Amino acid sequence: MSATATSAVLHRSLHINFPRIVGGEGNYVILEDERRILDASGGAAVACIGHGNTRVHDAIVAQLKQISYCSTSFYTTDVCEKLCQELVGSTHGIMKRAYIVNSGSEAMEAAMKLARQYYLEKDPPEPSRMRFIARENSYHGITLGALSVSGHAMRREKFEPMLLGCVSRVSRCFPFRDKHVHETDSAYVARLADELDQEFQRVGAETVCAFVAEPIVGAALGCVPFVPGYMKAMRDVCDKHGALFILDEVMCGMGRSGTYHAWEQEDNAAPDIQTLGKCLGGGYQPIAGMLASKRVMEAFEKGTGTFVHGQTYQGHPVACAAALEVQKIIREENLLQNVSDMGGLLSARLKDLLTGHPNVGDIRGSGLFWGIEFVADKTQNNKPFPSSSGVASGIAELGLTKPYCIAVYPGSGTADGVNGDHIIISPPYNISPADVETIATTVQRLVIDYFASKNA
């Protein structure tokens, strides 16, 4: 039966009856039929401390009793100030101010506008800078500005006529599919850096605001980390041409990849502007943010002092209270160390159990952020499944059924923006070795059974 017949919700699909969640406890979500689903993906890599944390609940209630809404045109709140101090303080003095919004897409919209206005505020101003360079097969959000810098073909297809024309793209950093045979990491990085440099020259370096990239590509490619040296090389090209370096850490940041910020994994690769989101609030409230560096903020301080951008619910006190408590828990419980330790164990177990499967092409990631890419034929240059096969979504749907009862996050268009499939494994930061073993062995059984049923 179509969900249209039973629901008033404009769901993501009108042809699916979505199962209803009635509760959540720790690493599990509970459905109305009493199935307990191991949330091995944290939704979309969001639930970083699991579900039902009473400390966060109490922080939300306490803030509700104090004040639930703040009109940021006129006021600020203690909880927003504290959260922004927490975020700025995590960047080793590189970032100066934080801007709190409600979603990753909103954060990217703010980042694009901040970058443009920076060149109007700086002395001397550079009003000709209005372009952005991004990457193929990237994803930075679903609103029109964020989608314009995204390079994911399927997400863009229906809206191409409406998207901004001031964005161009260069190659992704994806060694599994794009690195040449016998090409070293340094040679691959040099090739990508040269391509970016040439793109600046092609469009006119004096017209470019920023280069935009995810350090570890999440939904679009399935947890593809940057090659060593890549981030610094991209930063250097931006510096050469006087452009800003924007990093999208909405999915891979806030500890998900094993360091608080993914850019910390490479020296001299810090961004001028950074977006963050999912693991900021761990799903307890809608919240995301943007961080701006000293360089950017000093131009505003010496200029108009006004960022011409604003939203009704920015800096929402209840969302800030939830996020602040989540970040305190991560710090006080030393969860970043656990992300690193359990991430290493999860990586090893997934590779032990699945590398030999004929339809598993690659297992990659960092911290507790792992992707498994599926291929139709390893012997034919890791030939991807066509989009019509629906492999990733099929695996995810099967995972919710018994006996698996596990949630993984599906992605498609992995190979070329249209074809190819992957799933993401991104469990909570506080998982144990026993949890890792359960996740790895269940995913192994799920993958084996799915392909066995298709090949039967």
GROMACS .gro file of C-alpha atoms in nm:
model
  456
    1MET     CA    1   0.000   0.000   0.000
    2SER     CA    2   0.126   0.347  -0.082
    3ALA     CA    3   0.217   0.563   0.216
    4THR     CA    4   0.002   0.832   0.052
    5ALA     CA    5  -0.309   0.639   0.155
    6THR     CA    6  -0.221   0.631   0.523
    7SER     CA    7  -0.007   0.936   0.596
    8ALA     CA    8  -0.037   1.314   0.571
    9VAL     CA    9   0.343   1.346   0.569
   10LEU     CA   10   0.524   1.440   0.248
   11HIS     CA   11   0.775   1.161   0.294
   12ARG     CA   12   1.096   1.122   0.093
   13SER     CA   13   0.909   0.854  -0.100
   14LEU     CA   14   0.533   0.834  -0.139
   15HIS     CA   15   0.556   0.467  -0.233
   16ILE     CA   16   0.697   0.338   0.095
   17ASN     CA   17   0.528   0.273   0.427
   18PHE     CA   18   0.808   0.382   0.659
   19PRO     CA   19   0.835   0.188   0.985
   20ARG     CA   20   0.756   0.399   1.289
   21ILE     CA   21   1.010   0.450   1.566
   22VAL     CA   22   0.855   0.452   1.912
   23GLY     CA   23   1.170   0.468   2.122
   24GLY     CA   24   1.545   0.467   2.145
   25GLU     CA   25   1.786   0.319   2.398
   26GLY     CA   26   2.161   0.351   2.364
   27ASN     CA   27   2.269   0.200   2.032
   28TYR     CA   28   1.918   0.084   1.940
   29VAL     CA   29   1.601   0.234   1.796
   30ILE     CA   30   1.275   0.056   1.875
   31LEU     CA   31   0.999   0.015   1.617
   32GLU     CA   32   0.626  -0.010   1.681
   33ASP     CA   33   0.635  -0.385   1.612
   34GLU     CA   34   0.895  -0.414   1.891
   35ARG     CA   35   1.190  -0.476   1.661
   36ARG     CA   36   1.510  -0.341   1.814
   37ILE     CA   37   1.730  -0.204   1.536
   38LEU     CA   38   2.102  -0.171   1.600
   39ASP     CA   39   2.172   0.180   1.476
   40ALA     CA   40   2.507   0.105   1.314
   41SER     CA   41   2.491   0.420   1.102
   42GLY     CA   42   2.363   0.667   1.361
   43GLY     CA   43   2.091   0.757   1.110
   44ALA     CA   44   2.292   0.964   0.861
   45ALA     CA   45   2.606   0.953   1.078
   46VAL     CA   46   2.430   1.169   1.337
   47ALA     CA   47   2.365   0.979   1.663
   48CYS     CA   48   2.720   1.003   1.794
   49ILE     CA   49   2.638   0.928   2.159
   50GLY     CA   50   2.343   0.700   2.093
   51HIS     CA   51   1.981   0.751   2.190
   52GLY     CA   52   1.810   0.842   2.515
   53ASN     CA   53   2.101   1.010   2.693
   54THR     CA   54   1.953   1.156   3.011
   55ARG     CA   55   2.223   1.420   3.050
   56VAL     CA   56   2.123   1.573   2.719
   57HIS     CA   57   1.751   1.541   2.801
   58ASP     CA   58   1.807   1.724   3.129
   59ALA     CA   59   2.005   2.001   2.958
   60ILE     CA   60   1.723   2.052   2.709
   61VAL     CA   61   1.458   2.067   2.982
   62ALA     CA   62   1.665   2.308   3.189
   63GLN     CA   63   1.702   2.541   2.891
   64LEU     CA   64   1.329   2.519   2.813
   65LYS     CA   65   1.257   2.633   3.166
   66GLN     CA   66   1.489   2.931   3.122
   67ILE     CA   67   1.411   3.051   2.767
   68SER     CA   68   1.316   2.852   2.457
   69TYR     CA   69   1.364   3.110   2.182
   70CYS     CA   70   1.599   3.401   2.125
   71SER     CA   71   1.556   3.664   1.854
   72THR     CA   72   1.920   3.705   1.758
   73SER     CA   73   1.857   4.042   1.594
   74PHE     CA   74   1.828   4.181   1.947
   75TYR     CA   75   1.965   3.934   2.203
   76THR     CA   76   2.211   3.656   2.277
   77THR     CA   77   2.201   3.374   2.531
   78ASP     CA   78   2.455   3.231   2.767
   79VAL     CA   79   2.418   2.884   2.617
   80CYS     CA   80   2.487   3.003   2.262
   81GLU     CA   81   2.792   3.198   2.380
   82LYS     CA   82   2.926   2.892   2.564
   83LEU     CA   83   2.873   2.660   2.269
   84CYS     CA   84   3.050   2.895   2.031
   85GLN     CA   85   3.340   2.931   2.275
   86GLU     CA   86   3.358   2.552   2.293
   87LEU     CA   87   3.375   2.524   1.914
   88VAL     CA   88   3.623   2.805   1.861
   89GLY     CA   89   3.837   2.670   2.144
   90SER     CA   90   3.864   2.334   1.971
   91THR     CA   91   4.051   2.480   1.671
   92HIS     CA   92   4.387   2.566   1.834
   93GLY     CA   93   4.333   2.939   1.787
   94ILE     CA   94   4.266   2.914   1.412
   95MET     CA   95   3.895   2.997   1.413
   96LYS     CA   96   3.760   3.311   1.575
   97ARG     CA   97   3.380   3.297   1.560
   98ALA     CA   98   3.102   3.042   1.519
   99TYR     CA   99   2.762   3.084   1.356
  100ILE     CA  100   2.489   2.844   1.467
  101VAL     CA  101   2.213   2.734   1.228
  102ASN     CA  102   1.979   2.437   1.192
  103SER     CA  103   2.117   2.215   0.914
  104GLY     CA  104   2.428   2.144   0.712
  105SER     CA  105   2.269   2.295   0.403
  106GLU     CA  106   2.209   2.619   0.591
  107ALA     CA  107   2.568   2.616   0.712
  108MET     CA  108   2.697   2.589   0.354
  109GLU     CA  109   2.469   2.870   0.238
  110ALA     CA  110   2.614   3.087   0.515
  111ALA     CA  111   2.970   2.986   0.424
  112MET     CA  112   2.921   3.084   0.060
  113LYS     CA  113   2.778   3.422   0.153
  114LEU     CA  114   3.046   3.485   0.413
  115ALA     CA  115   3.316   3.408   0.155
  116ARG     CA  116   3.164   3.650  -0.095
  117GLN     CA  117   3.122   3.927   0.162
  118TYR     CA  118   3.477   3.877   0.290
  119TYR     CA  119   3.609   4.010  -0.040
  120LEU     CA  120   3.388   4.317  -0.009
  121GLU     CA  121   3.502   4.380   0.349
  122LYS     CA  122   3.877   4.329   0.309
  123ASP     CA  123   4.115   4.616   0.236
  124PRO     CA  124   4.145   4.659  -0.052
  125PRO     CA  125   3.813   4.500  -0.153
  126GLU     CA  126   3.793   4.255  -0.443
  127PRO     CA  127   3.437   4.281  -0.575
  128SER     CA  128   3.514   4.069  -0.881
  129ARG     CA  129   3.536   3.755  -0.666
  130MET     CA  130   3.203   3.574  -0.693
  131ARG     CA  131   3.287   3.223  -0.820
  132PHE     CA  132   3.340   2.893  -0.641
  133ILE     CA  133   3.538   2.587  -0.740
  134ALA     CA  134   3.418   2.255  -0.598
  135ARG     CA  135   3.463   1.888  -0.689
  136GLU     CA  136   3.287   1.629  -0.897
  137ASN     CA  137   3.069   1.376  -0.711
  138SER     CA  138   3.056   1.597  -0.403
  139TYR     CA  139   2.760   1.677  -0.183
  140HIS     CA  140   2.731   1.994   0.025
  141GLY     CA  141   2.358   2.027   0.087
  142ILE     CA  142   2.015   2.026  -0.070
  143THR     CA  143   1.921   2.397  -0.075
  144LEU     CA  144   1.985   2.569  -0.407
  145GLY     CA  145   2.313   2.740  -0.316
  146ALA     CA  146   2.455   2.433  -0.145
  147LEU     CA  147   2.334   2.209  -0.427
  148SER     CA  148   2.500   2.443  -0.677
  149VAL     CA  149   2.844   2.372  -0.531
  150SER     CA  150   2.763   2.001  -0.501
  151GLY     CA  151   2.871   1.776  -0.785
  152HIS     CA  152   2.644   1.478  -0.731
  153ALA     CA  153   2.464   1.424  -1.061
  154MET     CA  154   2.147   1.252  -0.933
  155ARG     CA  155   2.081   1.512  -0.666
  156ARG     CA  156   2.132   1.797  -0.914
  157GLU     CA  157   1.953   1.654  -1.218
  158LYS     CA  158   1.597   1.781  -1.170
  159PHE     CA  159   1.708   2.127  -1.056
  160GLU     CA  160   1.992   2.208  -1.298
  161PRO     CA  161   1.809   2.503  -1.461
  162MET     CA  162   1.771   2.667  -1.119
  163LEU     CA  163   2.128   2.624  -0.995
  164LEU     CA  164   2.395   2.893  -0.977
  165GLY     CA  165   2.619   2.940  -1.278
  166CYS     CA  166   2.913   3.073  -1.077
  167VAL     CA  167   3.044   2.728  -0.980
  168SER     CA  168   3.289   2.505  -1.163
  169ARG     CA  169   3.434   2.171  -1.061
  170VAL     CA  170   3.756   1.975  -1.061
  171SER     CA  171   3.821   1.606  -1.006
  172ARG     CA  172   3.739   1.434  -0.679
  173CYS     CA  173   4.014   1.280  -0.466
  174PHE     CA  174   3.913   0.914  -0.502
  175PRO     CA  175   4.213   0.681  -0.533
  176PHE     CA  176   4.007   0.362  -0.555
  177ARG     CA  177   3.860   0.470  -0.889
  178ASP     CA  178   4.075   0.756  -1.017
  179LYS     CA  179   4.436   0.700  -0.914
  180HIS     CA  180   4.643   0.561  -1.203
  181VAL     CA  181   4.806   0.220  -1.182
  182HIS     CA  182   5.157   0.259  -1.035
  183GLU     CA  183   5.090   0.628  -0.956
  184THR     CA  184   5.227   0.725  -0.615
  185ASP     CA  185   5.024   0.924  -0.364
  186SER     CA  186   5.250   1.226  -0.413
  187ALA     CA  187   5.215   1.209  -0.790
  188TYR     CA  188   4.837   1.176  -0.761
  189VAL     CA  189   4.821   1.476  -0.527
  190ALA     CA  190   5.042   1.678  -0.761
  191ARG     CA  191   4.814   1.594  -1.054
  192LEU     CA  192   4.503   1.709  -0.863
  193ALA     CA  193   4.675   2.023  -0.739
  194ASP     CA  194   4.781   2.109  -1.094
  195GLU     CA  195   4.424   2.058  -1.214
  196LEU     CA  196   4.294   2.296  -0.947
  197ASP     CA  197   4.561   2.551  -1.035
  198GLN     CA  198   4.465   2.531  -1.401
  199GLU     CA  199   4.097   2.574  -1.314
  200PHE     CA  200   4.176   2.896  -1.124
  201GLN     CA  201   4.356   3.021  -1.432
  202ARG     CA  202   4.081   2.909  -1.669
  203VAL     CA  203   3.799   3.093  -1.492
  204GLY     CA  204   4.016   3.384  -1.381
  205ALA     CA  205   4.171   3.357  -1.038
  206GLU     CA  206   4.063   3.712  -0.956
  207THR     CA  207   3.698   3.598  -0.979
  208VAL     CA  208   3.717   3.304  -0.735
  209CYS     CA  209   3.597   3.331  -0.375
  210ALA     CA  210   3.688   2.983  -0.259
  211PHE     CA  211   3.757   2.617  -0.323
  212VAL     CA  212   3.509   2.391  -0.142
  213ALA     CA  213   3.571   2.029  -0.039
  214GLU     CA  214   3.487   1.758   0.213
  215PRO     CA  215   3.806   1.624   0.376
  216ILE     CA  216   3.642   1.281   0.397
  217VAL     CA  217   3.363   1.246   0.144
  218GLY     CA  218   3.053   1.106   0.311
  219ALA     CA  219   2.716   1.046   0.147
  220ALA     CA  220   2.827   1.099  -0.214
  221LEU     CA  221   3.121   0.856  -0.222
  222GLY     CA  222   3.103   0.653   0.099
  223CYS     CA  223   3.371   0.769   0.344
  224VAL     CA  224   3.658   0.838   0.105
  225PRO     CA  225   3.948   0.993   0.300
  226PHE     CA  226   4.190   1.243   0.149
  227VAL     CA  227   4.523   1.110   0.024
  228PRO     CA  228   4.816   1.220   0.246
  229GLY     CA  229   4.934   1.563   0.134
  230TYR     CA  230   4.614   1.642  -0.054
  231MET     CA  231   4.459   1.890   0.187
  232LYS     CA  232   4.775   2.097   0.222
  233ALA     CA  233   4.827   2.096  -0.155
  234MET     CA  234   4.474   2.231  -0.211
  235ARG     CA  235   4.529   2.491   0.062
  236ASP     CA  236   4.852   2.600  -0.108
  237VAL     CA  237   4.680   2.646  -0.444
  238CYS     CA  238   4.411   2.859  -0.280
  239ASP     CA  239   4.675   3.070  -0.107
  240LYS     CA  240   4.863   3.114  -0.435
  241HIS     CA  241   4.554   3.266  -0.594
  242GLY     CA  242   4.429   3.460  -0.292
  243ALA     CA  243   4.116   3.248  -0.253
  244LEU     CA  244   3.959   3.106   0.061
  245PHE     CA  245   3.971   2.738   0.153
  246ILE     CA  246   3.631   2.606   0.268
  247LEU     CA  247   3.603   2.263   0.426
  248ASP     CA  248   3.267   2.090   0.466
  249GLU     CA  249   3.285   1.874   0.779
  250VAL     CA  250   2.911   1.840   0.829
  251MET     CA  251   2.933   1.460   0.807
  252CYS     CA  252   3.296   1.378   0.882
  253GLY     CA  253   3.367   1.629   1.160
  254MET     CA  254   3.308   1.675   1.532
  255GLY     CA  255   3.504   1.360   1.616
  256ARG     CA  256   3.347   1.124   1.363
  257SER     CA  257   3.676   1.062   1.179
  258GLY     CA  258   3.888   1.015   1.492
  259THR     CA  259   3.997   1.375   1.547
  260TYR     CA  260   3.769   1.656   1.654
  261HIS     CA  261   3.812   1.816   1.312
  262ALA     CA  262   3.911   1.604   1.014
  263TRP     CA  263   4.156   1.871   0.895
  264GLU     CA  264   4.362   1.812   1.209
  265GLN     CA  265   4.487   1.491   1.047
  266GLU     CA  266   4.715   1.690   0.816
  267ASP     CA  267   4.953   1.971   0.909
  268ASN     CA  268   4.895   2.318   0.766
  269ALA     CA  269   4.558   2.223   0.615
  270ALA     CA  270   4.322   2.430   0.830
  271PRO     CA  271   4.040   2.603   0.643
  272ASP     CA  272   3.939   2.968   0.635
  273ILE     CA  273   3.574   2.867   0.674
  274GLN     CA  274   3.439   2.536   0.800
  275THR     CA  275   3.091   2.390   0.814
  276LEU     CA  276   2.988   2.134   1.075
  277GLY     CA  277   2.668   1.963   1.168
  278LYS     CA  278   2.554   1.610   1.231
  279CYS     CA  279   2.763   1.513   1.534
  280LEU     CA  280   2.746   1.864   1.676
  281GLY     CA  281   2.413   1.788   1.843
  282GLY     CA  282   2.404   1.412   1.795
  283GLY     CA  283   2.044   1.428   1.674
  284TYR     CA  284   1.903   1.559   2.002
  285GLN     CA  285   1.807   1.886   1.833
  286PRO     CA  286   1.838   2.022   1.478
  287ILE     CA  287   2.168   2.213   1.475
  288ALA     CA  288   2.467   2.286   1.254
  289GLY     CA  289   2.726   2.557   1.236
  290MET     CA  290   2.992   2.750   1.052
  291LEU     CA  291   3.334   2.847   1.184
  292ALA     CA  292   3.519   3.152   1.050
  293SER     CA  293   3.893   3.205   1.083
  294LYS     CA  294   4.077   3.501   1.228
  295ARG     CA  295   4.170   3.613   0.876
  296VAL     CA  296   3.807   3.627   0.769
  297MET     CA  297   3.672   3.784   1.086
  298GLU     CA  298   3.938   4.053   1.106
  299ALA     CA  299   3.828   4.180   0.764
  300PHE     CA  300   3.473   4.216   0.897
  301GLU     CA  301   3.589   4.377   1.220
  302LYS     CA  302   3.782   4.639   1.025
  303GLY     CA  303   3.501   4.673   0.772
  304THR     CA  304   3.127   4.707   0.827
  305GLY     CA  305   3.115   4.464   1.118
  306THR     CA  306   2.792   4.320   0.977
  307PHE     CA  307   2.733   3.982   0.816
  308VAL     CA  308   2.441   4.036   0.579
  309HIS     CA  309   2.273   3.707   0.654
  310GLY     CA  310   2.029   3.588   0.918
  311GLN     CA  311   1.769   3.326   1.001
  312THR     CA  312   1.481   3.321   1.246
  313TYR     CA  313   1.603   3.021   1.441
  314GLN     CA  314   1.980   3.071   1.429
  315GLY     CA  315   2.149   3.024   1.764
  316HIS     CA  316   1.836   2.853   1.900
  317PRO     CA  317   1.888   2.820   2.277
  318VAL     CA  318   1.743   2.470   2.315
  319ALA     CA  319   1.947   2.338   2.023
  320CYS     CA  320   2.258   2.503   2.165
  321ALA     CA  321   2.193   2.347   2.506
  322ALA     CA  322   2.166   2.001   2.353
  323ALA     CA  323   2.480   2.044   2.144
  324LEU     CA  324   2.681   2.188   2.432
  325GLU     CA  325   2.595   1.888   2.649
  326VAL     CA  326   2.678   1.643   2.370
  327GLN     CA  327   3.018   1.807   2.328
  328LYS     CA  328   3.080   1.798   2.703
  329ILE     CA  329   3.001   1.426   2.707
  330ILE     CA  330   3.241   1.361   2.419
  331ARG     CA  331   3.517   1.546   2.600
  332GLU     CA  332   3.453   1.424   2.956
  333GLU     CA  333   3.414   1.060   2.857
  334ASN     CA  334   3.723   1.072   2.634
  335LEU     CA  335   3.515   0.947   2.342
  336LEU     CA  336   3.757   1.065   2.075
  337GLN     CA  337   4.005   0.807   2.198
  338ASN     CA  338   3.733   0.545   2.182
  339VAL     CA  339   3.649   0.651   1.826
  340SER     CA  340   4.012   0.595   1.732
  341ASP     CA  341   4.041   0.262   1.917
  342MET     CA  342   3.707   0.118   1.805
  343GLY     CA  343   3.754   0.257   1.456
  344GLY     CA  344   4.072   0.060   1.415
  345LEU     CA  345   3.900  -0.253   1.538
  346LEU     CA  346   3.594  -0.199   1.316
  347SER     CA  347   3.813  -0.141   1.013
  348ALA     CA  348   4.009  -0.459   1.074
  349ARG     CA  349   3.700  -0.674   1.129
  350LEU     CA  350   3.514  -0.542   0.823
  351LYS     CA  351   3.817  -0.606   0.607
  352ASP     CA  352   3.874  -0.951   0.757
  353LEU     CA  353   3.515  -1.055   0.696
  354LEU     CA  354   3.429  -0.887   0.366
  355THR     CA  355   3.736  -0.811   0.156
  356GLY     CA  356   3.713  -1.150  -0.015
  357HIS     CA  357   3.350  -1.114  -0.115
  358PRO     CA  358   3.320  -1.093  -0.495
  359ASN     CA  359   3.089  -0.790  -0.478
  360VAL     CA  360   3.284  -0.589  -0.221
  361GLY     CA  361   3.516  -0.359  -0.411
  362ASP     CA  362   3.657  -0.137  -0.139
  363ILE     CA  363   3.638  -0.074   0.236
  364ARG     CA  364   3.763   0.269   0.340
  365GLY     CA  365   3.721   0.534   0.605
  366SER     CA  366   3.859   0.684   0.923
  367GLY     CA  367   3.760   0.673   1.289
  368LEU     CA  368   3.403   0.545   1.315
  369PHE     CA  369   3.319   0.649   0.958
  370TRP     CA  370   3.347   0.353   0.720
  371GLY     CA  371   3.218   0.291   0.372
  372ILE     CA  372   3.179  -0.036   0.181
  373GLU     CA  373   3.159   0.002  -0.197
  374PHE     CA  374   2.988  -0.273  -0.393
  375VAL     CA  375   3.085  -0.371  -0.746
  376ALA     CA  376   2.930  -0.592  -1.011
  377ASP     CA  377   3.264  -0.729  -1.128
  378LYS     CA  378   3.606  -0.682  -0.968
  379THR     CA  379   3.781  -0.823  -1.274
  380GLN     CA  380   3.639  -0.555  -1.505
  381ASN     CA  381   3.798  -0.253  -1.341
  382ASN     CA  382   3.556  -0.275  -1.047
  383LYS     CA  383   3.256  -0.235  -1.274
  384PRO     CA  384   2.975  -0.068  -1.077
  385PHE     CA  385   2.618  -0.183  -1.056
  386PRO     CA  386   2.380   0.025  -1.268
  387SER     CA  387   2.157   0.266  -1.079
  388SER     CA  388   1.853   0.056  -1.170
  389SER     CA  389   1.983  -0.232  -0.954
  390GLY     CA  390   1.922  -0.043  -0.630
  391VAL     CA  391   2.190  -0.243  -0.449
  392ALA     CA  392   2.265  -0.007  -0.162
  393SER     CA  393   1.901   0.067  -0.084
  394GLY     CA  394   1.821  -0.303  -0.111
  395ILE     CA  395   2.088  -0.393   0.142
  396ALA     CA  396   1.971  -0.121   0.380
  397GLU     CA  397   1.608  -0.232   0.354
  398LEU     CA  398   1.699  -0.596   0.411
  399GLY     CA  399   1.905  -0.491   0.713
  400LEU     CA  400   1.597  -0.364   0.894
  401THR     CA  401   1.430  -0.704   0.873
  402LYS     CA  402   1.482  -1.005   1.097
  403PRO     CA  403   1.720  -1.168   1.168
  404TYR     CA  404   1.957  -0.878   1.093
  405CYS     CA  405   1.783  -0.581   1.258
  406ILE     CA  406   2.065  -0.342   1.176
  407ALA     CA  407   2.060   0.005   1.022
  408VAL     CA  408   2.323   0.099   0.763
  409TYR     CA  409   2.323   0.416   0.553
  410PRO     CA  410   2.291   0.358   0.175
  411GLY     CA  411   2.442   0.571  -0.098
  412SER     CA  412   2.427   0.556  -0.477
  413GLY     CA  413   2.604   0.720  -0.769
  414THR     CA  414   2.935   0.625  -0.610
  415ALA     CA  415   3.124   0.550  -0.931
  416ASP     CA  416   3.018   0.835  -1.158
  417GLY     CA  417   2.738   1.026  -0.988
  418VAL     CA  418   2.470   0.793  -1.126
  419ASN     CA  419   2.593   0.433  -1.107
  420GLY     CA  420   2.758   0.256  -0.817
  421ASP     CA  421   2.659   0.174  -0.460
  422HIS     CA  422   2.795   0.192  -0.108
  423ILE     CA  423   2.679   0.172   0.251
  424ILE     CA  424   2.814   0.369   0.544
  425ILE     CA  425   2.884   0.226   0.889
  426SER     CA  426   2.902   0.511   1.143
  427PRO     CA  427   2.802   0.390   1.490
  428PRO     CA  428   2.802   0.590   1.816
  429TYR     CA  429   3.133   0.701   1.964
  430ASN     CA  430   3.079   0.502   2.285
  431ILE     CA  431   3.056   0.155   2.132
  432SER     CA  432   3.248  -0.136   2.288
  433PRO     CA  433   3.457  -0.413   2.131
  434ALA     CA  434   3.154  -0.642   2.168
  435ASP     CA  435   2.943  -0.389   1.976
  436VAL     CA  436   3.205  -0.377   1.701
  437GLU     CA  437   3.197  -0.754   1.666
  438THR     CA  438   2.817  -0.755   1.650
  439ILE     CA  439   2.816  -0.484   1.383
  440ALA     CA  440   3.088  -0.646   1.172
  441THR     CA  441   2.946  -0.998   1.178
  442THR     CA  442   2.590  -0.878   1.118
  443VAL     CA  443   2.697  -0.664   0.821
  444GLN     CA  444   2.891  -0.962   0.685
  445ARG     CA  445   2.584  -1.186   0.707
  446LEU     CA  446   2.365  -0.913   0.556
  447VAL     CA  447   2.594  -0.863   0.255
  448ILE     CA  448   2.639  -1.235   0.192
  449ASP     CA  449   2.268  -1.306   0.214
  450TYR     CA  450   2.168  -1.011  -0.003
  451PHE     CA  451   2.391  -1.109  -0.294
  452ALA     CA  452   2.313  -1.478  -0.251
  453SER     CA  453   1.945  -1.400  -0.293
  454LYS     CA  454   2.014  -1.191  -0.605
  455ASN     CA  455   2.236  -1.454  -0.761
  456ALA     CA  456   2.007  -1.746  -0.680
   0.00000   0.00000   0.00000
